[in-house]
Coordinates of C-alpha atoms in Angstrom, one line a residue:
Chain A
M1 CA -29.8 -91.0 61.5
S2 CA -26.2 -90.3 60.7
I3 CA -24.4 -87.0 60.9
L4 CA -21.4 -86.2 58.8
V5 CA -19.2 -83.5 60.3
V6 CA -16.3 -81.8 58.6
G7 CA -13.9 -79.7 60.7
S8 CA -10.8 -79.7 62.7
V9 CA -9.3 -82.5 64.7
A10 CA -6.5 -80.8 66.5
F11 CA -4.3 -80.5 69.5
D12 CA -4.9 -77.7 72.0
S13 CA -2.6 -76.1 74.6
I14 CA -4.8 -74.3 77.0
E15 CA -4.3 -72.0 80.0
T16 CA -7.3 -71.3 82.3
P17 CA -7.6 -70.1 85.9
S18 CA -8.0 -73.8 86.7
G19 CA -4.6 -74.9 85.2
T20 CA -2.9 -75.7 82.0
V21 CA -2.8 -78.5 79.5
D22 CA -0.4 -79.2 76.7
H23 CA -1.4 -80.7 73.4
C24 CA -4.6 -82.3 74.5
L25 CA -7.0 -83.6 71.8
G26 CA -9.3 -80.9 70.6
G27 CA -10.7 -79.3 67.5
A28 CA -14.2 -78.3 66.6
A29 CA -15.1 -81.6 64.8
T30 CA -13.8 -83.6 67.8
H31 CA -15.9 -81.8 70.4
F32 CA -18.9 -81.8 68.1
A33 CA -18.6 -85.5 67.3
L34 CA -18.2 -86.6 70.9
A35 CA -21.2 -84.6 72.1
A36 CA -23.4 -85.8 69.2
S37 CA -22.3 -89.4 69.6
Y38 CA -24.6 -89.7 72.7
F39 CA -27.6 -89.2 70.4
T40 CA -26.8 -90.6 67.0
E41 CA -24.2 -92.1 64.5
V42 CA -21.4 -89.6 63.7
R43 CA -18.9 -89.6 60.9
V44 CA -15.9 -87.3 60.7
I45 CA -14.0 -85.7 57.9
A46 CA -10.7 -84.1 58.9
V47 CA -6.9 -84.2 58.4
V48 CA -4.4 -85.1 61.1
G49 CA -0.6 -85.3 61.2
E50 CA 1.8 -88.0 62.4
D51 CA 1.4 -86.9 66.0
F52 CA -2.2 -88.3 65.9
T53 CA -1.8 -91.7 67.5
P54 CA -4.0 -94.8 67.7
E55 CA -4.8 -93.7 71.3
H56 CA -6.1 -90.4 70.0
E57 CA -8.2 -92.1 67.5
A58 CA -9.5 -94.5 70.1
V59 CA -11.1 -91.5 71.9
L60 CA -13.4 -91.2 69.0
T61 CA -13.9 -94.8 68.1
R62 CA -14.7 -95.8 71.7
R63 CA -17.7 -93.5 71.3
G64 CA -18.7 -95.4 68.1
I65 CA -17.6 -92.4 65.9
D66 CA -16.7 -93.4 62.4
T67 CA -13.1 -92.1 61.7
R68 CA -12.6 -93.5 58.2
G69 CA -12.8 -90.0 56.8
I70 CA -9.9 -88.7 59.0
E71 CA -7.0 -88.4 56.5
R72 CA -3.4 -88.9 57.7
A73 CA -0.8 -86.4 56.3
K74 CA 2.9 -86.0 56.7
G75 CA 3.8 -83.4 59.4
L76 CA 2.0 -82.2 62.5
S77 CA -1.7 -81.8 63.3
F78 CA -3.3 -78.4 63.6
H79 CA -2.3 -77.0 67.0
W80 CA -4.0 -74.1 68.8
T81 CA -2.6 -72.4 71.9
G82 CA -5.0 -70.2 73.9
S83 CA -5.5 -68.6 77.2
Y84 CA -8.6 -67.7 79.3
T85 CA -6.8 -66.1 82.1
G86 CA -8.2 -62.7 81.2
S87 CA -11.8 -63.8 80.8
L88 CA -13.5 -67.2 80.6
N89 CA -15.9 -65.7 78.1
E90 CA -13.4 -65.2 75.4
A91 CA -10.2 -67.1 74.5
Q92 CA -7.0 -65.2 73.8
T93 CA -5.3 -67.0 70.9
L94 CA -1.6 -67.2 71.5
G95 CA -0.8 -69.4 68.6
T96 CA -2.4 -71.1 65.6
D97 CA -0.2 -73.6 63.8
L98 CA -2.2 -74.9 60.9
N99 CA 0.4 -77.5 60.0
V100 CA -1.3 -80.3 57.9
F101 CA -4.6 -78.3 58.0
A102 CA -3.1 -75.7 55.8
N103 CA -3.5 -77.9 52.7
F104 CA -6.7 -79.7 53.8
E105 CA -8.7 -81.0 50.9
P106 CA -11.7 -82.7 52.3
K107 CA -12.5 -86.0 50.7
I108 CA -15.7 -87.8 51.3
P109 CA -15.4 -91.6 51.6
D110 CA -18.0 -93.5 49.7
E111 CA -19.2 -95.0 52.9
Y112 CA -20.2 -91.5 54.1
K113 CA -22.2 -90.6 51.0
D114 CA -25.5 -91.8 52.5
S115 CA -25.2 -89.5 55.6
D116 CA -28.5 -87.8 56.4
Y117 CA -27.3 -84.7 58.3
L118 CA -24.3 -82.5 57.5
F119 CA -22.5 -80.3 60.0
L120 CA -20.0 -77.7 58.6
A121 CA -17.8 -76.9 61.6
N122 CA -15.8 -73.7 61.7
I123 CA -13.4 -73.9 58.8
D124 CA -12.6 -72.0 55.6
P125 CA -16.0 -71.4 53.9
V126 CA -14.4 -72.6 50.6
L127 CA -14.0 -76.0 52.2
Q128 CA -17.5 -75.9 53.7
A129 CA -18.9 -75.2 50.3
R130 CA -16.9 -78.0 48.7
V131 CA -18.2 -80.6 51.1
R132 CA -21.7 -79.2 50.9
S133 CA -21.8 -79.5 47.1
Q134 CA -20.8 -83.2 47.3
M135 CA -23.6 -83.9 49.8
S136 CA -26.6 -82.6 47.9
N137 CA -28.9 -85.2 49.2
V138 CA -28.7 -84.6 52.9
K139 CA -31.9 -83.8 54.9
M140 CA -30.3 -80.9 56.7
V141 CA -27.2 -78.7 56.8
C142 CA -26.1 -76.9 59.9
G143 CA -23.0 -74.7 60.1
D144 CA -20.7 -72.6 62.2
T145 CA -18.2 -69.9 61.4
M146 CA -16.2 -67.2 63.2
N147 CA -15.0 -63.6 63.1
Y148 CA -12.0 -64.4 61.0
W149 CA -14.1 -65.7 58.1
I150 CA -16.8 -63.0 58.6
A151 CA -14.3 -60.2 58.3
D152 CA -11.9 -61.4 55.6
H153 CA -13.8 -64.1 53.6
A154 CA -17.3 -62.5 53.3
T155 CA -17.9 -63.5 49.7
N156 CA -17.1 -67.1 50.2
L157 CA -19.0 -67.2 53.5
A158 CA -22.1 -65.7 51.8
K159 CA -22.2 -68.7 49.4
V160 CA -22.3 -71.1 52.4
L161 CA -24.9 -69.1 54.3
R162 CA -27.3 -69.1 51.3
D163 CA -27.8 -72.8 51.7
L164 CA -27.9 -73.4 55.4
D165 CA -30.8 -74.8 57.4
V166 CA -29.3 -73.7 60.7
L167 CA -26.4 -71.3 61.4
L168 CA -25.0 -71.5 65.0
I169 CA -22.8 -68.5 66.0
N170 CA -22.4 -66.3 69.0
D171 CA -23.6 -62.8 69.8
G172 CA -20.4 -61.0 68.6
E173 CA -20.5 -63.0 65.4
V174 CA -24.1 -62.0 64.7
R175 CA -23.3 -58.4 65.3
M176 CA -20.3 -58.6 63.0
L177 CA -22.0 -60.5 60.2
A178 CA -25.1 -58.2 60.3
G179 CA -23.2 -55.0 61.0
E180 CA -25.9 -54.3 63.5
R181 CA -25.7 -53.9 67.3
N182 CA -29.3 -54.9 68.2
L183 CA -29.5 -58.7 68.3
V184 CA -33.0 -59.0 67.0
V185 CA -32.4 -56.8 64.1
G186 CA -29.1 -58.5 63.5
A187 CA -30.7 -61.9 63.5
E188 CA -33.3 -60.8 60.9
K189 CA -30.5 -59.6 58.7
V190 CA -28.6 -62.9 59.1
L191 CA -31.7 -64.9 58.3
S192 CA -32.1 -62.8 55.1
M193 CA -28.7 -64.0 54.1
G194 CA -30.0 -67.6 53.7
P195 CA -30.1 -69.6 57.0
K196 CA -33.6 -70.8 57.7
T197 CA -32.9 -70.7 61.4
L198 CA -30.3 -68.9 63.5
V199 CA -29.1 -70.1 66.9
V200 CA -27.2 -67.5 68.8
K201 CA -25.0 -68.8 71.6
H202 CA -24.7 -66.4 74.6
G203 CA -22.1 -68.4 76.6
E204 CA -23.1 -68.5 80.3
Y205 CA -26.4 -66.9 79.5
G206 CA -27.7 -69.7 77.2
A207 CA -28.8 -69.5 73.6
T208 CA -31.5 -68.0 71.5
A209 CA -33.1 -69.4 68.3
F210 CA -34.5 -67.0 65.7
F211 CA -36.9 -68.5 63.2
S212 CA -37.8 -67.5 59.7
D213 CA -40.9 -68.5 57.8
R214 CA -38.8 -71.3 56.3
S215 CA -37.8 -72.8 59.6
F216 CA -40.5 -75.5 59.7
S217 CA -42.5 -77.0 56.9
S218 CA -45.9 -76.5 58.5
T219 CA -45.6 -74.2 61.5
K220 CA -44.7 -70.5 61.5
I221 CA -43.1 -69.2 64.7
S222 CA -42.9 -65.5 65.1
H223 CA -41.0 -65.3 68.3
P224 CA -37.6 -66.5 69.3
F225 CA -36.8 -69.3 71.8
R226 CA -34.4 -69.0 74.6
A227 CA -32.7 -72.0 76.2
P228 CA -30.8 -71.5 79.5
A229 CA -27.2 -72.4 80.3
L230 CA -26.4 -74.0 83.6
P231 CA -24.8 -71.6 86.1
L232 CA -21.6 -73.3 87.1
A233 CA -19.4 -72.7 90.1
E234 CA -16.3 -73.7 88.1
V235 CA -15.6 -73.5 84.4
V236 CA -12.5 -75.5 84.1
D237 CA -12.0 -75.0 80.4
P238 CA -14.4 -73.3 78.0
T239 CA -12.7 -74.6 74.9
G240 CA -15.1 -76.5 72.7
A241 CA -18.2 -75.4 74.7
G242 CA -19.9 -74.0 71.5
D243 CA -19.0 -77.1 69.4
S244 CA -20.3 -79.3 72.2
F245 CA -23.5 -77.3 72.2
A246 CA -23.8 -77.8 68.5
G247 CA -23.1 -81.6 68.9
G248 CA -25.8 -82.0 71.5
F249 CA -28.2 -79.8 69.6
Y250 CA -27.7 -81.4 66.2
G251 CA -27.2 -84.9 67.6
Y252 CA -30.7 -84.7 69.2
L253 CA -32.2 -83.3 66.0
A254 CA -30.8 -86.1 64.0
S255 CA -32.1 -88.7 66.4
Q256 CA -35.7 -87.6 65.8
T257 CA -37.9 -88.5 62.9
E258 CA -39.4 -85.1 62.3
L259 CA -38.3 -81.5 62.7
T260 CA -41.1 -79.8 64.7
P261 CA -40.9 -76.7 66.9
A262 CA -41.0 -78.9 70.0
V263 CA -38.1 -81.0 68.7
F264 CA -36.1 -77.9 67.9
R265 CA -36.7 -76.5 71.4
K266 CA -35.6 -79.8 73.1
A267 CA -32.5 -79.8 70.9
M268 CA -31.6 -76.4 72.2
F269 CA -31.8 -77.8 75.7
Y270 CA -29.6 -80.8 74.8
G271 CA -27.1 -78.3 73.3
G272 CA -26.9 -76.6 76.7
V273 CA -26.7 -79.9 78.5
M274 CA -23.7 -81.1 76.4
G275 CA -22.0 -77.7 76.6
S276 CA -22.3 -77.7 80.4
F277 CA -20.6 -81.1 80.6
A278 CA -17.8 -80.0 78.2
V279 CA -16.5 -77.2 80.4
E280 CA -16.2 -79.3 83.5
R281 CA -12.8 -80.7 82.5
F282 CA -10.0 -79.8 80.2
G283 CA -10.2 -80.7 76.6
T284 CA -12.6 -83.5 75.7
E285 CA -12.1 -85.4 79.0
R286 CA -15.6 -85.0 80.3
L287 CA -17.3 -85.6 76.9
Q288 CA -15.5 -88.9 76.7
N289 CA -17.2 -90.3 79.8
V290 CA -20.7 -88.9 80.2
T291 CA -23.4 -91.4 80.9
H292 CA -26.9 -91.4 79.5
E293 CA -28.2 -91.2 83.1
E294 CA -26.1 -88.1 83.6
I295 CA -27.5 -86.5 80.4
D296 CA -31.1 -87.3 81.5
A297 CA -30.5 -85.9 85.0
R298 CA -29.0 -82.7 83.6
F299 CA -31.8 -82.3 81.1
K300 CA -34.1 -82.5 84.1
L301 CA -32.0 -79.9 85.9
F302 CA -32.3 -77.6 82.8
M303 CA -36.1 -77.9 83.1
E304 CA -35.9 -77.2 86.8
I305 CA -33.9 -74.0 86.3
S306 CA -36.1 -72.7 83.5
H307 CA -39.7 -73.9 83.8
L308 CA -42.2 -72.4 86.1
E309 CA -43.5 -75.8 87.1
G310 CA -40.1 -77.4 87.3
A311 CA -39.1 -80.7 85.7
Chain B
M1 CA -51.0 -56.3 100.1
S2 CA -49.3 -53.0 100.2
I3 CA -45.7 -52.2 99.3
L4 CA -43.8 -49.3 100.8
V5 CA -41.0 -48.1 98.6
V6 CA -38.3 -45.6 99.5
G7 CA -36.1 -44.2 96.8
S8 CA -35.6 -41.4 94.3
V9 CA -38.3 -39.5 92.5
A10 CA -36.3 -37.5 90.1
F11 CA -35.9 -36.0 86.6
D12 CA -33.8 -37.6 84.0
S13 CA -32.2 -36.1 80.9
I14 CA -31.4 -39.0 78.6
E15 CA -29.7 -39.6 75.3
T16 CA -30.1 -43.0 73.5
P17 CA -29.7 -44.0 69.9
S18 CA -33.5 -43.5 69.6
G19 CA -33.4 -39.8 70.6
T20 CA -33.1 -37.5 73.6
V21 CA -35.4 -36.3 76.4
D22 CA -35.0 -33.5 78.8
H23 CA -36.1 -33.6 82.4
C24 CA -38.6 -36.4 82.1
L25 CA -40.0 -37.9 85.2
G26 CA -37.8 -40.7 86.5
G27 CA -36.1 -42.1 89.6
A28 CA -35.9 -45.6 90.9
A29 CA -39.0 -45.3 93.2
T30 CA -41.0 -43.9 90.3
H31 CA -40.2 -46.8 87.9
F32 CA -40.6 -49.3 90.7
A33 CA -44.0 -47.9 91.9
L34 CA -45.5 -47.7 88.4
A35 CA -44.5 -51.3 87.6
A36 CA -45.7 -52.6 90.9
S37 CA -49.0 -50.7 90.7
Y38 CA -50.3 -53.1 88.2
F39 CA -50.2 -55.9 90.9
T40 CA -50.8 -54.3 94.3
E41 CA -51.1 -51.1 96.4
V42 CA -48.0 -49.0 96.4
R43 CA -46.9 -46.2 98.8
V44 CA -43.9 -44.0 98.0
I45 CA -41.4 -42.2 100.3
A46 CA -39.2 -39.7 98.6
V47 CA -38.3 -36.0 98.4
V48 CA -38.9 -33.7 95.5
G49 CA -38.3 -30.0 94.8
E50 CA -40.4 -27.2 93.5
D51 CA -40.1 -28.3 89.9
F52 CA -42.3 -31.4 90.8
T53 CA -45.7 -30.2 89.6
P54 CA -49.2 -31.6 90.2
E55 CA -48.9 -33.0 86.7
H56 CA -45.9 -35.0 87.7
E57 CA -47.7 -36.2 90.8
A58 CA -50.7 -37.2 88.8
V59 CA -48.5 -39.7 86.8
L60 CA -48.3 -41.6 90.1
T61 CA -51.8 -41.0 91.5
R62 CA -53.5 -41.9 88.2
R63 CA -52.1 -45.4 88.8
G64 CA -53.5 -45.4 92.4
I65 CA -50.1 -44.9 93.9
D66 CA -50.1 -43.3 97.4
T67 CA -47.9 -40.2 97.3
R68 CA -48.5 -38.9 100.8
G69 CA -45.0 -39.8 101.7
I70 CA -43.4 -37.6 99.0
E71 CA -42.0 -34.7 100.8
R72 CA -41.7 -31.2 99.1
A73 CA -38.5 -29.3 99.8
K74 CA -37.2 -25.9 98.6
G75 CA -35.0 -26.1 95.6
L76 CA -34.9 -28.5 92.6
S77 CA -35.5 -32.3 92.4
F78 CA -32.8 -34.8 92.0
H79 CA -31.7 -34.6 88.3
W80 CA -29.7 -37.3 86.5
T81 CA -28.2 -36.8 83.0
G82 CA -27.1 -39.9 81.2
S83 CA -26.2 -41.3 77.8
Y84 CA -26.5 -44.8 76.2
T85 CA -25.0 -43.9 72.9
G86 CA -21.9 -46.0 73.6
S87 CA -23.8 -49.1 74.7
L88 CA -27.5 -49.8 75.6
N89 CA -26.3 -52.1 78.3
E90 CA -24.6 -49.5 80.5
A91 CA -25.5 -45.9 81.1
Q92 CA -22.7 -43.3 80.9
T93 CA -23.6 -40.8 83.7
L94 CA -23.0 -37.3 82.5
G95 CA -24.3 -35.5 85.5
T96 CA -25.8 -36.1 89.0
D97 CA -27.4 -33.1 90.6
L98 CA -28.7 -34.4 94.0
N99 CA -30.4 -31.1 94.8
V100 CA -33.1 -31.6 97.4
F101 CA -32.0 -35.3 97.6
A102 CA -28.7 -34.3 99.3
N103 CA -30.5 -33.7 102.6
F104 CA -33.1 -36.4 102.3
E105 CA -34.3 -37.6 105.7
P106 CA -37.0 -40.2 105.0
K107 CA -40.1 -39.8 107.2
I108 CA -42.7 -42.5 107.3
P109 CA -46.3 -41.2 107.5
D110 CA -48.4 -42.9 110.0
E111 CA -50.7 -44.1 107.3
Y112 CA -47.8 -46.1 105.8
K113 CA -46.9 -47.9 109.0
D114 CA -49.1 -50.9 108.3
S115 CA -47.4 -51.7 105.0
D116 CA -46.7 -55.4 104.5
Y117 CA -43.8 -55.3 102.1
L118 CA -40.8 -52.9 102.0
F119 CA -38.7 -52.1 99.0
L120 CA -35.4 -50.3 99.6
A121 CA -34.6 -48.8 96.2
N122 CA -31.0 -47.8 95.3
I123 CA -30.2 -45.0 97.8
D124 CA -27.6 -44.4 100.5
P125 CA -27.6 -47.6 102.7
V126 CA -27.7 -45.3 105.8
L127 CA -31.2 -44.1 104.6
Q128 CA -32.2 -47.7 103.7
A129 CA -31.3 -48.8 107.2
R130 CA -33.2 -45.9 108.8
V131 CA -36.4 -46.8 107.0
R132 CA -35.9 -50.5 107.6
S133 CA -35.6 -50.0 111.4
Q134 CA -38.9 -48.1 111.5
M135 CA -40.7 -50.9 109.6
S136 CA -39.8 -53.8 111.8
N137 CA -43.2 -55.5 111.3
V138 CA -43.1 -56.0 107.5
K139 CA -43.5 -59.5 106.1
M140 CA -40.6 -59.0 103.6
V141 CA -37.8 -56.6 102.8
C142 CA -36.4 -56.5 99.3
G143 CA -33.5 -54.1 98.3
D144 CA -31.3 -52.8 95.5
T145 CA -27.9 -51.1 95.6
M146 CA -25.2 -50.1 93.1
N147 CA -21.5 -50.0 92.5
Y148 CA -21.0 -46.6 94.2
W149 CA -22.4 -47.9 97.6
I150 CA -20.6 -51.2 97.2
A151 CA -17.2 -49.5 96.6
D152 CA -17.3 -46.6 99.1
H153 CA -20.0 -47.4 101.7
A154 CA -19.3 -51.1 102.3
T155 CA -19.8 -51.0 106.1
N156 CA -23.2 -49.3 105.9
L157 CA -24.3 -51.5 103.1
A158 CA -23.3 -54.6 105.0
K159 CA -25.8 -53.7 107.8
V160 CA -28.6 -53.5 105.2
L161 CA -27.7 -56.7 103.5
R162 CA -27.8 -58.7 106.8
D163 CA -31.5 -58.2 107.1
L164 CA -32.7 -58.5 103.5
D165 CA -35.1 -61.2 102.2
V166 CA -34.2 -60.5 98.6
L167 CA -31.4 -58.5 97.1
L168 CA -31.8 -57.5 93.4
I169 CA -28.6 -56.4 91.7
N170 CA -26.9 -57.0 88.4
D171 CA -23.9 -59.2 87.4
G172 CA -21.3 -56.5 87.8
E173 CA -22.6 -55.6 91.2
V174 CA -22.5 -59.3 92.3
R175 CA -18.9 -59.6 91.1
M176 CA -17.9 -56.3 92.9
L177 CA -19.7 -57.1 96.1
A178 CA -18.3 -60.6 96.3
G179 CA -14.9 -59.8 94.9
E180 CA -15.4 -62.9 92.7
R181 CA -15.6 -63.3 89.0
N182 CA -17.6 -66.6 88.9
L183 CA -21.3 -65.7 89.3
V184 CA -22.3 -68.9 91.2
V185 CA -19.4 -68.5 93.7
G186 CA -20.1 -64.8 93.9
A187 CA -23.8 -65.5 94.6
E188 CA -22.9 -67.9 97.4
K189 CA -20.8 -65.2 99.0
V190 CA -23.5 -62.6 98.7
L191 CA -26.0 -64.9 100.2
S192 CA -23.6 -65.5 103.1
M193 CA -23.7 -61.7 103.8
G194 CA -27.4 -61.9 104.7
P195 CA -29.9 -61.9 101.9
K196 CA -32.1 -65.0 101.9
T197 CA -32.4 -64.9 98.2
L198 CA -30.4 -63.1 95.5
V199 CA -31.8 -62.1 92.1
V200 CA -29.2 -61.2 89.6
K201 CA -30.3 -59.1 86.6
H202 CA -28.5 -59.9 83.3
G203 CA -30.1 -57.1 81.2
E204 CA -31.0 -58.5 77.8
Y205 CA -30.3 -62.0 78.9
G206 CA -32.8 -62.1 81.7
A207 CA -32.3 -62.8 85.4
T208 CA -31.2 -65.6 87.7
A209 CA -32.4 -66.2 91.3
F210 CA -30.0 -67.9 93.7
F211 CA -31.6 -69.5 96.8
S212 CA -30.3 -70.2 100.2
D213 CA -31.7 -72.6 102.8
R214 CA -33.6 -69.7 104.2
S215 CA -35.3 -68.7 101.0
F216 CA -38.5 -70.5 101.7
S217 CA -40.0 -71.7 105.0
S218 CA -40.7 -75.3 104.0
T219 CA -38.9 -76.1 100.7
K220 CA -35.2 -76.2 100.0
I221 CA -34.1 -75.4 96.4
S222 CA -30.5 -76.3 95.6
H223 CA -30.4 -75.0 92.1
P224 CA -30.9 -71.4 90.7
F225 CA -33.8 -70.3 88.5
R226 CA -33.4 -68.4 85.3
A227 CA -36.1 -66.2 83.8
P228 CA -35.7 -65.0 80.2
A229 CA -35.8 -61.4 78.9
L230 CA -37.7 -60.6 75.8
P231 CA -35.4 -60.1 72.8
L232 CA -36.4 -56.6 71.5
A233 CA -35.8 -55.1 68.1
E234 CA -35.6 -51.7 69.6
V235 CA -34.7 -50.6 73.1
V236 CA -35.8 -46.9 73.1
D237 CA -34.5 -46.2 76.7
P238 CA -33.0 -48.7 79.1
T239 CA -33.4 -46.2 82.1
G240 CA -35.4 -47.8 84.9
A241 CA -35.5 -51.3 83.3
G242 CA -34.0 -52.8 86.5
D243 CA -36.4 -50.9 88.8
S244 CA -39.3 -51.9 86.6
F245 CA -38.1 -55.5 86.8
A246 CA -38.1 -55.1 90.6
G247 CA -41.6 -53.5 90.6
G248 CA -43.1 -56.3 88.5
F249 CA -41.3 -59.0 90.6
Y250 CA -42.1 -57.6 94.0
G251 CA -45.6 -56.4 93.0
Y252 CA -46.5 -59.9 92.0
L253 CA -45.0 -61.4 95.2
A254 CA -47.0 -58.9 97.3
S255 CA -50.2 -59.8 95.5
Q256 CA -49.9 -63.5 96.5
T257 CA -50.9 -65.0 99.8
E258 CA -47.9 -67.2 100.2
L259 CA -44.3 -67.2 99.2
T260 CA -43.7 -70.6 97.5
P261 CA -41.0 -71.5 94.9
A262 CA -43.7 -71.5 92.2
V263 CA -44.8 -68.0 93.2
F264 CA -41.2 -66.8 93.3
R265 CA -40.6 -68.1 89.8
K266 CA -43.7 -66.5 88.4
A267 CA -42.6 -63.2 90.0
M268 CA -39.3 -63.4 88.1
F269 CA -41.3 -63.7 84.9
Y270 CA -43.4 -60.7 85.8
G271 CA -40.3 -58.8 86.5
G272 CA -39.1 -59.5 83.0
V273 CA -42.5 -58.6 81.6
M274 CA -42.5 -55.2 83.2
G275 CA -38.9 -54.5 82.4
S276 CA -39.6 -55.3 78.7
F277 CA -42.4 -52.7 78.7
A278 CA -40.3 -50.1 80.4
V279 CA -37.7 -49.9 77.7
E280 CA -40.2 -49.5 74.8
R281 CA -40.5 -45.7 75.4
F282 CA -38.5 -42.9 77.1
G283 CA -38.8 -42.5 80.8
T284 CA -42.0 -43.8 82.4
E285 CA -44.2 -43.3 79.4
R286 CA -44.9 -46.9 78.6
L287 CA -45.3 -47.9 82.3
Q288 CA -48.0 -45.3 82.7
N289 CA -50.2 -46.9 80.1
V290 CA -49.9 -50.7 80.1
T291 CA -53.1 -52.6 80.2
H292 CA -53.6 -55.8 82.2
E293 CA -54.4 -57.5 78.8
E294 CA -51.0 -56.5 77.5
I295 CA -49.3 -57.8 80.7
D296 CA -51.2 -61.1 80.4
A297 CA -50.3 -61.4 76.7
R298 CA -46.6 -60.7 77.4
F299 CA -46.5 -63.1 80.2
K300 CA -47.8 -65.7 77.8
L301 CA -45.1 -64.7 75.3
F302 CA -42.4 -65.2 78.0
M303 CA -43.7 -68.7 78.4
E304 CA -43.6 -69.2 74.7
I305 CA -40.0 -68.2 74.4
S306 CA -38.8 -70.2 77.4
H307 CA -40.9 -73.3 77.8
L308 CA -40.5 -76.5 75.8
E309 CA -44.2 -76.9 75.5
G310 CA -44.9 -73.2 74.9
A311 CA -47.5 -71.2 76.8

């Protein structure tokens, strides 16, 4: 089934211990869409500038991603400059040039209106809410956010949270959103803000899903679920790892006919799988060229590293 | 089969967000022995002072732990004062009074000489090596260390590492020991220093085992294994969590007839199980009174939170 994602399609200039890249294609919606495209049909809503060429668009369309919702505006695309030379776990933002993104007014093409799944990537919660309200018939809404919106746009964010099926954020964001240091207590508080399910990303340590009574229609799960991350000898570029996790996770969910606890757990593993590919190369390079055989093999590896009886 | 553990039996004064305790029974060997006692026979080598009463000894003997190797010396027992009010992930040491431990000369009672498994808890590597050399017939040697020995006693520590079957340390200690930020590369370096297998404890995120070609006699495993930790709504006192992990891990290993990859993986889970109990109360309180039913139930819970098909 089809996923509609709204978020940034951008250019990133990145420095990591493995090297530097200048103006490579990036953005949360880009990473998400590429990762999800291995599982299901994906449609993108974003705005780009005149520096977004047909070659950039081809990165998405080659993977079958629908780009009709990517609006062209006068000026330059959103450009992010960041460094991971201090720590690979956290980016140091050196520059954020919103450019055409500053006046982004998401418009949903008619052809997108029948999308079954909605992903609200990390953008202004006002825009997330605007898209959400126009897509009232979707089966599921999943969203992301970040410290900036949690700290300074709490009221707008609260409106988005009220209506989410799954919120995907990291440890620090849970602690900030809940105002609570303990992750389990923090997760309970976040679930009480609206999301039926909370997926907390721990970077190199994997991810944990916390369920509420509303997570599944027929089954109640009182304990969390932990999916591993793959220990990697080299993380070339962590940029987009969380969005790629979200793409693998949500892409797999959308490819299944029913949301059961077993499907949800497997989706967490596929999130880890796609995140582990994403960081192997700069930007979206690796996500452009994964094969289904590689995805299957890595899923098996995730079983081997986490299951008592192996794969 | 029997485990011989050498390490500290001490008193701890601890402050955590949940409260404070003064001079409660603690020490690496104590936590380790209590946790391991649920799986196999345990014998302790340590030194205590005149403040160590029959009531303290009964904490160990009630669990069937052999205390004949606990030497009594004039003066006070080792006393550690620490606080976790800044972060539950790392203790802030406020005081270390070595007392009788300053002149500790481990002596191995004849009755201990037939021990099958040796655990070298976190003490001066010179003492670890001395005990090791007197126990040359053991089936397996497992050890722990800490940043203090890594930084200032590298040569002595290197001699201990050369001869270890399993080294159990945390992320920071791997990075320090290997002089390497990436955990996988760091683990390779540590394995090249001698240990056949390295178990890295990640605190609330679980633990990862890295295997070498020498880990098992007949099977080669080229990928690590990750065991989860239980997400807990309240960590009353993290003191001894790592030693309790080691006790559950090594106790289970020693209870099995053969060291296979499957047994090793299960031992990692039992390590997590015993660590999760340890932190529920101050000091050793919880570890004194776990039931086998509770251990079985929690092992099942660890399966539920980590396995795609549940327990």
